Coordinates of C-alpha atoms in Angstrom, one line a residue:
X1 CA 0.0 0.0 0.0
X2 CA 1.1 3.6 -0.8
X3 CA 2.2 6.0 1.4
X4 CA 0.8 9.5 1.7
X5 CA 3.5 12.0 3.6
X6 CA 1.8 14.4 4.9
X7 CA 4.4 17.7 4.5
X8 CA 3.5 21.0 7.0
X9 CA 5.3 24.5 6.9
X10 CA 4.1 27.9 8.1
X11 CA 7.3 31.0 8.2
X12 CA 6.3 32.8 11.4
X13 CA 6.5 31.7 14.8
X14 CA 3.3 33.3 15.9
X15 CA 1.6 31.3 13.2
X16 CA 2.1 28.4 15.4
X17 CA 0.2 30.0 18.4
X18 CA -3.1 30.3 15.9
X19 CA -5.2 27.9 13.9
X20 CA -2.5 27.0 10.6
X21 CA -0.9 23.4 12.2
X22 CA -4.2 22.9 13.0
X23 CA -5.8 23.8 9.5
X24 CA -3.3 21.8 7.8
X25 CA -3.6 18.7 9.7
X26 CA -7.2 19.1 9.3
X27 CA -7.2 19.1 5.7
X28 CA -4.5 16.2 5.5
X29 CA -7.0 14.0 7.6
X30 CA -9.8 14.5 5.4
X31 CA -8.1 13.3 2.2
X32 CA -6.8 10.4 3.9
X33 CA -10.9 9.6 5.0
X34 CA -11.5 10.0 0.9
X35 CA -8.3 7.7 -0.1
X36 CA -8.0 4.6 2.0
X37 CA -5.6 3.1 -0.1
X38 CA -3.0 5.0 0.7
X39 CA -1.5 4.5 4.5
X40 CA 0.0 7.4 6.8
X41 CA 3.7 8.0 6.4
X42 CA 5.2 7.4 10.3
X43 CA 6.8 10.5 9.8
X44 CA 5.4 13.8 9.0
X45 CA 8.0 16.0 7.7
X46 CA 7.6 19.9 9.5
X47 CA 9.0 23.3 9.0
X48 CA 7.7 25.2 11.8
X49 CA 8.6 29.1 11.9
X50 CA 10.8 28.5 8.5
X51 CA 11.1 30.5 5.0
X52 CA 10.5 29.4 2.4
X53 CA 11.2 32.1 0.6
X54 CA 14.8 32.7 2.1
X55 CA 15.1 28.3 1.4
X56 CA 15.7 27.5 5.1
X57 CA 13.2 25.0 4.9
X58 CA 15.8 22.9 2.7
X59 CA 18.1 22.4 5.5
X60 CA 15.2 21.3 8.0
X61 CA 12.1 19.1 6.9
X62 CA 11.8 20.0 3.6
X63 CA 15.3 19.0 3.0
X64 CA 14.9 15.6 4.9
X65 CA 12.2 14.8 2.6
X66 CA 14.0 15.3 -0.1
X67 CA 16.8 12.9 1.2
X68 CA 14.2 10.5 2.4
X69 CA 13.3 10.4 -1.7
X70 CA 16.6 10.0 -2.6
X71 CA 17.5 7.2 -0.6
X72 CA 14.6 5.4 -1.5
X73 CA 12.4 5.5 1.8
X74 CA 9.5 7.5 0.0
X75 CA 9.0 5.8 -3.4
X76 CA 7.0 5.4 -6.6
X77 CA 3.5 5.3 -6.0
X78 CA 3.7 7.8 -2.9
X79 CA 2.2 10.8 -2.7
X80 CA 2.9 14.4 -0.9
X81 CA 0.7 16.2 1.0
X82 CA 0.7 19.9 1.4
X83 CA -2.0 22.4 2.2
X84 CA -1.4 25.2 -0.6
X85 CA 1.8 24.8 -3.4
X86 CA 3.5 28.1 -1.9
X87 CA 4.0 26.0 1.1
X88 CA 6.5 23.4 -0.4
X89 CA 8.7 26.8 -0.7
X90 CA 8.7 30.4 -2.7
X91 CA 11.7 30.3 -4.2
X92 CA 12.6 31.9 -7.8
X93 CA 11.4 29.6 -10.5
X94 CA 14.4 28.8 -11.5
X95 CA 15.4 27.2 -8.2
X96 CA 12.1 26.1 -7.1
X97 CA 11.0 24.2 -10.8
X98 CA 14.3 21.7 -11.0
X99 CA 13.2 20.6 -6.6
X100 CA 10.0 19.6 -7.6
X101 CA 10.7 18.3 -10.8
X102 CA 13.1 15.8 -9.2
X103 CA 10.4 15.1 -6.9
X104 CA 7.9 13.7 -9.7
X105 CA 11.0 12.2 -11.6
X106 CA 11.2 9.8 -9.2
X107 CA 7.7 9.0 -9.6
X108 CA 6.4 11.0 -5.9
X109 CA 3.3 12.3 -6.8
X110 CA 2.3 15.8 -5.3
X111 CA -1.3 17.0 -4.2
X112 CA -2.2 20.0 -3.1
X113 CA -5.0 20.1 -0.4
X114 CA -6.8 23.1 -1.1
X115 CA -7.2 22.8 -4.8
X116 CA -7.3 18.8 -4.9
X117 CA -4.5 18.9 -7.7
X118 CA -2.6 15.9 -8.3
X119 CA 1.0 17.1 -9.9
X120 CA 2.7 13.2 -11.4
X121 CA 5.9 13.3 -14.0
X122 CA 3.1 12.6 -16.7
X123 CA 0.5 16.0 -15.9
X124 CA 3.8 17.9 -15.8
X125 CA 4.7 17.0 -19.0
X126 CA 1.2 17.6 -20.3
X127 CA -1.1 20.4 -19.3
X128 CA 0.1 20.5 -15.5
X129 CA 3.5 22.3 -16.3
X130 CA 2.3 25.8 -17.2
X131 CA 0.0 25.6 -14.3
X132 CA 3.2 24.9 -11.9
X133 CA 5.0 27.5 -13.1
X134 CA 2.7 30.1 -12.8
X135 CA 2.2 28.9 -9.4
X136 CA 5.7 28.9 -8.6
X137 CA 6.1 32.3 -10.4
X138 CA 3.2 33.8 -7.8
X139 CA 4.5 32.2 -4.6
X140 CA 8.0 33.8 -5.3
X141 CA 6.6 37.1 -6.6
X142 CA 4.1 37.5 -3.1
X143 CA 6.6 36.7 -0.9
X144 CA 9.6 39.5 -2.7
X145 CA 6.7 41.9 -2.4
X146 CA 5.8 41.4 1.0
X147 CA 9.6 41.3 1.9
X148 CA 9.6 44.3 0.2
X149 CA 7.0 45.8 1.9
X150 CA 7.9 44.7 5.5
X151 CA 11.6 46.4 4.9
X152 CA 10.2 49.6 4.0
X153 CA 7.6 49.6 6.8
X154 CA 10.6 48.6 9.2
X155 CA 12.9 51.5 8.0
X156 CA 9.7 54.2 8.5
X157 CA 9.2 52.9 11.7
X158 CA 12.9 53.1 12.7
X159 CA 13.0 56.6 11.5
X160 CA 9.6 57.3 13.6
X161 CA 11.2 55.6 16.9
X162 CA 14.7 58.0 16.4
X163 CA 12.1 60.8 16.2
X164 CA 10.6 60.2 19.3
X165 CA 7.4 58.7 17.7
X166 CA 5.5 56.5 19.0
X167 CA 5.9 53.3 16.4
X168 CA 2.8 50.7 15.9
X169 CA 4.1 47.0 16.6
X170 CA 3.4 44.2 18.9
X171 CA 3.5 45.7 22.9
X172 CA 3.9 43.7 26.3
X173 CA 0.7 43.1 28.4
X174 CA 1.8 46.7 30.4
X175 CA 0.9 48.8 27.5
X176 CA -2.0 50.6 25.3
X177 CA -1.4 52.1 22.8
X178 CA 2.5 53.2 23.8
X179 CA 0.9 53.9 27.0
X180 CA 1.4 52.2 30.4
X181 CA -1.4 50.3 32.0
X182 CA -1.2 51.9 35.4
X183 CA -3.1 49.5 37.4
X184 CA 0.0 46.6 36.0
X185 CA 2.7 49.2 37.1
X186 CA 3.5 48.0 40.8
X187 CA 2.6 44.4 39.5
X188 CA 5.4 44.5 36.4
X189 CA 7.4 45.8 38.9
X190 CA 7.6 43.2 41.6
X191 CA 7.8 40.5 39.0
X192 CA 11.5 42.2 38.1
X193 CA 11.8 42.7 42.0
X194 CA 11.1 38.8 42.5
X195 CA 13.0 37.7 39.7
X196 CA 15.8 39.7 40.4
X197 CA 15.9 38.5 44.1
X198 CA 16.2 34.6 42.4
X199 CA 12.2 33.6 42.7
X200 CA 11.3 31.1 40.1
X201 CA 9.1 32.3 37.3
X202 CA 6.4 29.5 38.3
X203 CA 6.4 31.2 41.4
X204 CA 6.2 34.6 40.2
X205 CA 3.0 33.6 37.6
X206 CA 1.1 31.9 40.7
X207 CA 1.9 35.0 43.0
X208 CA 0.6 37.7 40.1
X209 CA -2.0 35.6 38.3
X210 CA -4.8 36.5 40.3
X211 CA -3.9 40.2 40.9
X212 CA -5.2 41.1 37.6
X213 CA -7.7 40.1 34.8
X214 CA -5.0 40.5 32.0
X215 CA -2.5 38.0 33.9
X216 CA -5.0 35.0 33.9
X217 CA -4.1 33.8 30.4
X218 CA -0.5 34.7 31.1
X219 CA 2.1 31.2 30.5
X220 CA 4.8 30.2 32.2
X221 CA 7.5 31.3 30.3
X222 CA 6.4 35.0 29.2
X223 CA 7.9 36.0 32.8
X224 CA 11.3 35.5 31.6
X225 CA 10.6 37.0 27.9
X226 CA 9.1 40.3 30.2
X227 CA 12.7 40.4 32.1
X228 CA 14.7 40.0 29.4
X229 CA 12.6 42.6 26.7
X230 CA 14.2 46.0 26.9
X231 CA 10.7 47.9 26.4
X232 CA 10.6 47.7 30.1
X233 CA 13.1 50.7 30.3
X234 CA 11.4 52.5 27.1
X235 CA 13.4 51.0 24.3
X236 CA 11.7 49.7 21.1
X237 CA 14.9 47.6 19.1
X238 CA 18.3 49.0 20.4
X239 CA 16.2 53.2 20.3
X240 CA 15.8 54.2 23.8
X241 CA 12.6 56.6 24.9
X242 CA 10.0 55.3 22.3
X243 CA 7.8 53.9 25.3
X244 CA 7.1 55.2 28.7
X245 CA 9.1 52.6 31.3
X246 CA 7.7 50.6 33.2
X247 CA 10.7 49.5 35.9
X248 CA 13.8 52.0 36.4
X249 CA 17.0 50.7 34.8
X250 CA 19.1 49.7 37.7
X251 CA 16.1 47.0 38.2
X252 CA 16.2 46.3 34.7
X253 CA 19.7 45.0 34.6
X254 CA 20.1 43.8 38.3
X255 CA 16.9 41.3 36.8
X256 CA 18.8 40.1 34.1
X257 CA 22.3 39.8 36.2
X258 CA 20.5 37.3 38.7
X259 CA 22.8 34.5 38.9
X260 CA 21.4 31.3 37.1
X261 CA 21.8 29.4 40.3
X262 CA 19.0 31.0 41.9
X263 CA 16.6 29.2 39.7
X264 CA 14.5 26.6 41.7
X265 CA 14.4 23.6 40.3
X266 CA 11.8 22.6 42.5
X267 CA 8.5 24.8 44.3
X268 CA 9.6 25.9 47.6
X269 CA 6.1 26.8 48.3
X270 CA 6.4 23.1 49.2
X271 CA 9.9 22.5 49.8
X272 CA 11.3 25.4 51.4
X273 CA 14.6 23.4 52.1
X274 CA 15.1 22.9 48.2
X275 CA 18.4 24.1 46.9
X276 CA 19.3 24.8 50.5
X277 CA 20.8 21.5 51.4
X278 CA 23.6 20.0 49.3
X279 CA 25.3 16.3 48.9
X280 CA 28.7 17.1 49.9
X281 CA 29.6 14.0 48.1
X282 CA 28.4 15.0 44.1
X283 CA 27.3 18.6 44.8
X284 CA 23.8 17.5 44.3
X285 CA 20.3 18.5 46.1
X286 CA 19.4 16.9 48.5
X287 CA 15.6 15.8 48.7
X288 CA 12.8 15.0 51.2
X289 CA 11.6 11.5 50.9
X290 CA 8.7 10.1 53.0
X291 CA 9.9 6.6 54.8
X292 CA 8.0 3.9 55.9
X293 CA 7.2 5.0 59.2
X294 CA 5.6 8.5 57.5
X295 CA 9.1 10.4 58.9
X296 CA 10.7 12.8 56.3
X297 CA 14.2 12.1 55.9
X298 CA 16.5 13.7 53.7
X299 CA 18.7 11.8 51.0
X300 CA 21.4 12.7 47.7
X301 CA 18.8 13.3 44.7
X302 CA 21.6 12.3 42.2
X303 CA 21.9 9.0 44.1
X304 CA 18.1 8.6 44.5
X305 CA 17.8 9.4 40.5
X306 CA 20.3 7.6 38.7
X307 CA 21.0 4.7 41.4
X308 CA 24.4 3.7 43.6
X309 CA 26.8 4.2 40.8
X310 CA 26.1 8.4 40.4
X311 CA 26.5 8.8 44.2
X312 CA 28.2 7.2 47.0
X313 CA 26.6 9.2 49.5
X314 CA 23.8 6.7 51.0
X315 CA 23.5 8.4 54.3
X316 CA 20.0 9.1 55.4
X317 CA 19.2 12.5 57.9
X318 CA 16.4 13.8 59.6
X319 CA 15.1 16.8 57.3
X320 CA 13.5 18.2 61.1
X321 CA 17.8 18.0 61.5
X322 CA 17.9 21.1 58.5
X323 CA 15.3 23.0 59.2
X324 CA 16.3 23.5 62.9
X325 CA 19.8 24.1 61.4
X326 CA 18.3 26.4 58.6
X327 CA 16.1 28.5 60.9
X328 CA 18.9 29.0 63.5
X329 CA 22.0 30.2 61.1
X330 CA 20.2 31.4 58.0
X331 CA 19.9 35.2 59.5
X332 CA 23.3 36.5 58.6
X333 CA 22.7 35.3 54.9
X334 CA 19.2 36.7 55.0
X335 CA 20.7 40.4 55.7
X336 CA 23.6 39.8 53.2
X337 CA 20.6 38.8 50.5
X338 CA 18.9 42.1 51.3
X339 CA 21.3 44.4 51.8
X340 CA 22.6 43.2 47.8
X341 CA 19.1 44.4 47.0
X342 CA 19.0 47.9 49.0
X343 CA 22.0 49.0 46.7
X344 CA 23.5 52.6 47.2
X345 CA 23.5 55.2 44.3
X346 CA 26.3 54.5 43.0
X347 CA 26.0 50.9 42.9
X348 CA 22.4 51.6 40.9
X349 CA 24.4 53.6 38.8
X350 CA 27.5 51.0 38.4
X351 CA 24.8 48.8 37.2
X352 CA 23.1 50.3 35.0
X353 CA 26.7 51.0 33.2
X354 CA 27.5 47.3 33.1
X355 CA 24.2 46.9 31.5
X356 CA 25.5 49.4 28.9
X357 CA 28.9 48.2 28.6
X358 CA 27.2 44.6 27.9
X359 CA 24.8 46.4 25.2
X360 CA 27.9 47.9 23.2
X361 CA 29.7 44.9 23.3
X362 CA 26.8 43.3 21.3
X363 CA 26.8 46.3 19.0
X364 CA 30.4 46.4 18.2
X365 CA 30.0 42.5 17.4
X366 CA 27.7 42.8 14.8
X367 CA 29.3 45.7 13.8
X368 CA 33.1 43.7 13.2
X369 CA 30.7 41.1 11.4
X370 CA 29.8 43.6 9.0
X371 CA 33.2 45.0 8.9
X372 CA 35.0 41.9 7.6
X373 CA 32.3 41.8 4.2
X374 CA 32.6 46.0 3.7
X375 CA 34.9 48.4 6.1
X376 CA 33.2 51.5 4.5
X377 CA 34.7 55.0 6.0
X378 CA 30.6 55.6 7.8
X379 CA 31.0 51.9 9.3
X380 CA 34.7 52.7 10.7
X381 CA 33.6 55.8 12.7
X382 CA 30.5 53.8 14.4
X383 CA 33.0 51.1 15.5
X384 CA 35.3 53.7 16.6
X385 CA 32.2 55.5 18.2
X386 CA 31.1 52.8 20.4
X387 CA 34.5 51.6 21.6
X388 CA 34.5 55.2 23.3
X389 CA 31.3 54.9 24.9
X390 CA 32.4 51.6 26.3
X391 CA 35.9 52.6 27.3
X392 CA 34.4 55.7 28.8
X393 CA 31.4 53.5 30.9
X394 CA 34.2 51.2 32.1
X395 CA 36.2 54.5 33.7
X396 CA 32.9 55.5 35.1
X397 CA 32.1 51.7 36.8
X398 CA 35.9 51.4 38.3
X399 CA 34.7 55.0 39.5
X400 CA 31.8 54.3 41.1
X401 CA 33.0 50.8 43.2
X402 CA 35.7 53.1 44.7
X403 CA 33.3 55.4 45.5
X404 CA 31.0 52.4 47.1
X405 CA 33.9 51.1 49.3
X406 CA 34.5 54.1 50.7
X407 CA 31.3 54.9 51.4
X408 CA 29.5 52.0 52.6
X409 CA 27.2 52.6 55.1
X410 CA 24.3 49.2 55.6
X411 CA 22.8 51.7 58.7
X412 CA 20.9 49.3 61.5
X413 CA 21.3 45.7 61.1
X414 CA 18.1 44.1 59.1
X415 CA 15.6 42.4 61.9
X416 CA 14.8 39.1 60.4
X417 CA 12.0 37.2 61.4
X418 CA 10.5 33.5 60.9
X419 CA 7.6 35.5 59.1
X420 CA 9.1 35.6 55.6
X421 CA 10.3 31.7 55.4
X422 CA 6.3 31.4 56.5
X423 CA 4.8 33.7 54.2
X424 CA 7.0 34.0 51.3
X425 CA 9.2 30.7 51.3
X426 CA 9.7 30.9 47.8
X427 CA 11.2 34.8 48.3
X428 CA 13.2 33.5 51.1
X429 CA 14.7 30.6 49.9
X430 CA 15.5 32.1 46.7
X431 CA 17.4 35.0 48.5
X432 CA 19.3 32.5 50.5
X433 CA 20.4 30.9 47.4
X434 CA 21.3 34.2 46.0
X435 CA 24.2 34.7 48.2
X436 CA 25.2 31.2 47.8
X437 CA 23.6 29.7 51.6
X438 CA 23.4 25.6 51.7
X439 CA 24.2 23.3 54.3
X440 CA 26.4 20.5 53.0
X441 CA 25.8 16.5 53.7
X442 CA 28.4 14.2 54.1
X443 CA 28.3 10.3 53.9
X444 CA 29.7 10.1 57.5
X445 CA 26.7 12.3 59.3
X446 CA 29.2 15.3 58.9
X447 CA 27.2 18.8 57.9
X448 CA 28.9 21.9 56.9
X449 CA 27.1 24.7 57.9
X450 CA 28.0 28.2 56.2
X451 CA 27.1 30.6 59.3
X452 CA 27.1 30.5 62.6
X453 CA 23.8 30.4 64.7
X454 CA 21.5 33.3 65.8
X455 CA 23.6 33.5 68.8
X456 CA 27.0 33.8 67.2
X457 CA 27.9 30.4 68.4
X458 CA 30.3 28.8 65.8
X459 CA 28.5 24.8 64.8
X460 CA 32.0 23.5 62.3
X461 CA 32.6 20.9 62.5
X462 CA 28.7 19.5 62.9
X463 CA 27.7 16.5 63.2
X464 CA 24.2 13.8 63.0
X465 CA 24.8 11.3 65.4
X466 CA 21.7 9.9 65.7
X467 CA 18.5 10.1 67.5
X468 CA 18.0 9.2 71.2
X469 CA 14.4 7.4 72.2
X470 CA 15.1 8.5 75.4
X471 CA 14.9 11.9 74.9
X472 CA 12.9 11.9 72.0
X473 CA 15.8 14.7 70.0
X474 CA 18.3 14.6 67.2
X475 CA 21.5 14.7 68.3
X476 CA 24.5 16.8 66.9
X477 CA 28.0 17.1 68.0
X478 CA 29.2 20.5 67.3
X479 CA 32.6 22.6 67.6
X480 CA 30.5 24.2 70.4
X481 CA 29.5 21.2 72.5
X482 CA 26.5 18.6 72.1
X483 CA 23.2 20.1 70.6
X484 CA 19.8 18.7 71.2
X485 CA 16.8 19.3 69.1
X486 CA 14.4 18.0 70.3
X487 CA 11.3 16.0 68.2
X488 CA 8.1 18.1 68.8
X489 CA 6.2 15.3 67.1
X490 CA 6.9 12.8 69.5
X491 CA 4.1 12.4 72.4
X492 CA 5.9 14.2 75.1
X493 CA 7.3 17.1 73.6
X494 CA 3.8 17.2 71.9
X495 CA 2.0 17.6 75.4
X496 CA 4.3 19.9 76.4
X497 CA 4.0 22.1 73.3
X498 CA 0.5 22.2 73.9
X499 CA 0.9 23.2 77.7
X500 CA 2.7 25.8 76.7

């Protein structure tokens, strides 16, 4: 039985978001319901968000169909399904006739969905091959004038944005009609607070979703494409001041300068001990497992994963063991998180440089690309423009970190309370990861704690040494002594938690 290989393609990635995959799949099903002697090709050959007028297409799915022809695994008798003929490619005639030719030469028949054509070797020959070459001809001749068209409309609205225009395209949820949405303001604005403080986008969508009727809808990953898009601070392309912004640029680039190991892998809405506890052994998380008598002990992820071989660390500790540990020397690293977020002047102004100097750097790469096809005299001077602007940021940055040495002043230590690892865990625990806070597990009981306790007591070297029945508490050997914590769910600390 033939095969029928169904072929898809659409050139912009939006087009994905709406109804085209659909409609062509559609259509693809209901000539397979009218031709039951052919049978489904297991493959179906895709070009998703691809020209076919610029030929990407014939590196990607396109392309491997071609190869699938050549080598035999599509075959006389075969036919290929596409929804219109411009979407097998708009390429001049003269490179788009000899593709498709080949395609019937080796006896691969071609129908086109929407007009019910059937293109073999023998129509081509006959009264099909003025018909495919006007088609061809008006595929490639659309998409030149629509290119056409979309390059002038781009240069006018460049030319508008230098102005000071306002210029028409596609906006982020905070704006209508180049203006801002003021009831999203102070919403925008603590998503780039959270994010820059290490909170997981998850996080962030769940705490914002319900604050506002436009966020319902919102996904998952359009938090990180709002952080990273530089029409927050007003810029439309690299043209700064076409919109009104939304979050001040010190936030802007202290956002996007988060470091990448403050992303949660896990919700600490639920775990607010993720990322916070380490396998000294691989480097790993640890995790919270449930045992057997319903008590949650902590254990190496890796080695829980991927078996005994990716971890030797088999030790199992009480996780009631880390969050006693957590609570009690977490403080110092909580004030260090803040105070990196209550940044002096000229830190706010260091980093809105560095932002800049990161910008340039990207300018004057494209610009050396350029360079290396034409060094005109007009291209020269812009390279030799922007390397000053850069050199003269860098001055200013070394500058400003002299001046925020000398200077520092935190004022009254930051009063920390349980309130925030209660209320906010995923805030808390991504600003202890921020500044690098975890507890490390070792194989032999040993745990390396980073601070010392609320007290000031040093706890290195720590140690689990097990649990005594007799008084109902975990027991550590520290550098200071023997520490107790005792196991409120046990009956008798119970009782006397409720007494008191």
């Amino acid at each position: 039985m033939p095969y029928a290989v169904p072929y898809m393609r659409f050139s912009f990635s939006r087009q994905g978001r709406g109804s085209s995959i659909e409609r062509q799949e559609m259509m693809i099903g209901e000539w397979l319901g009218k031709h039951p002697e052919y049978t489904l090709y297991p493959k179906t050959y895709k070009d998703l968000g691809r020209s076919g007028f610029s030929g990407e297409h014939l590196k990607f799915g396109f392309g491997k169909m071609l190869k699938a022809i050549e080598d035999g695994l599509i075959s006389s008798g075969d036919v290929i399904l596409v929804e219109a003929f411009d979407r097998a490619g708009r390429l001049p005639p003269s490179d788009m006739f000899p593709i498709l030719s080949g395609i019937v030469k080796a006896g691969v028949n071609i129908v086109t969905l929407d007009d019910g054509i059937t293109y073999t070797l023998e129509s081509v020959n006959n009264n099909h091959l003025f018909l495919l070459l006007a088609k061809i001809q008006q595929a490639h001749n659309y998409s030149s004038l629509l290119s056409d068209r979309i390059k002038k409309s781009y240069a006018n609205r460049v030319d508008r944005a230098k102005a000071g225009e306002k210029v028409k395209v596609r906006t982020p949820i905070w704006l209508k009609d180049g203006e801002l949405i003021e009831d999203l303001v102070p919403i925008i604005r603590q998503v780039f607070e959270l994010w820059a403080e290490g909170v997981g986008a998850w996080s962030i969508l769940k705490k914002i979703q319900d604050q506002h009727p436009a966020l319902k809808k919102v996904n998952v990953s359009t938090i990180s494409e709002w952080v990273r898009n530089k029409t927050a601070i007003g810029y439309w392309r690299d043209i700064p001041g076409v919109y009104p912004a939304v979050v001040d640029a010190e936030l802007f680039y202290r956002a996007n300068n988060r470091p990448v190991r403050s992303i949660p892998t896990r919700n600490p809405r639920k775990h607010f001990e993720t990322g916070l506890i380490v396998c000294g052994v691989c480097g790993g998380n640890m995790v919270s497992k449930i045992d057997k008598l319903k008590s949650a002990k902590v254990v190496c992820g890796t080695r829980s994963r991927k078996g005994i071989d990716a971890c030797s660390n088999s030790k199992n500790f009480p996780l009631d063991v880390f969050l006693y540990l957590i609570t009690t020397t977490s403080t110092e690293a909580m004030q260090q998180a803040l105070r990196r977020h209550q940044l002096s002047d000229s830190e706010k102004k260091a980093i809105v440089l560095r932002g800049k100097v990161d910008e340039l750097g990207k300018q004057l790469s494209n610009l050396y690309k350029l360079a290396a096809i034409n060094l005109t005299d007009e291209l020269q001077q812009e390279i030799e423009r922007k390397i000053f602007e850069r050199d003269q940021a860098q001055v200013q940055i070394k500058a400003l970190e002299v001046i925020s040495s000398v200077n520092e002043d935190w004022g009254a230590a930051v009063e920390i309370s349980d309130d925030m690892r209660i209320d906010e865990p995923e805030r808390a625990n991504a600003l202890l990861r921020s500044v690098g806070y975890a507890l490390k597990a070792f194989t032999n009981g040993t745990i390396e704690v980073p601070c010392k306790d609320i007290n000031g007591i040093e706890l290195n070297p720590c140690k689990y040494e097990g649990y005594s029945k007799r008084k109902d508490a975990y027991i550590l050997s520290t550098g200071s002594g023997v520490l107790e914590i005792l196991n409120f769910a046990s009956k008798r600390h119970l009782a006397t938690l409720e007494e008191y």
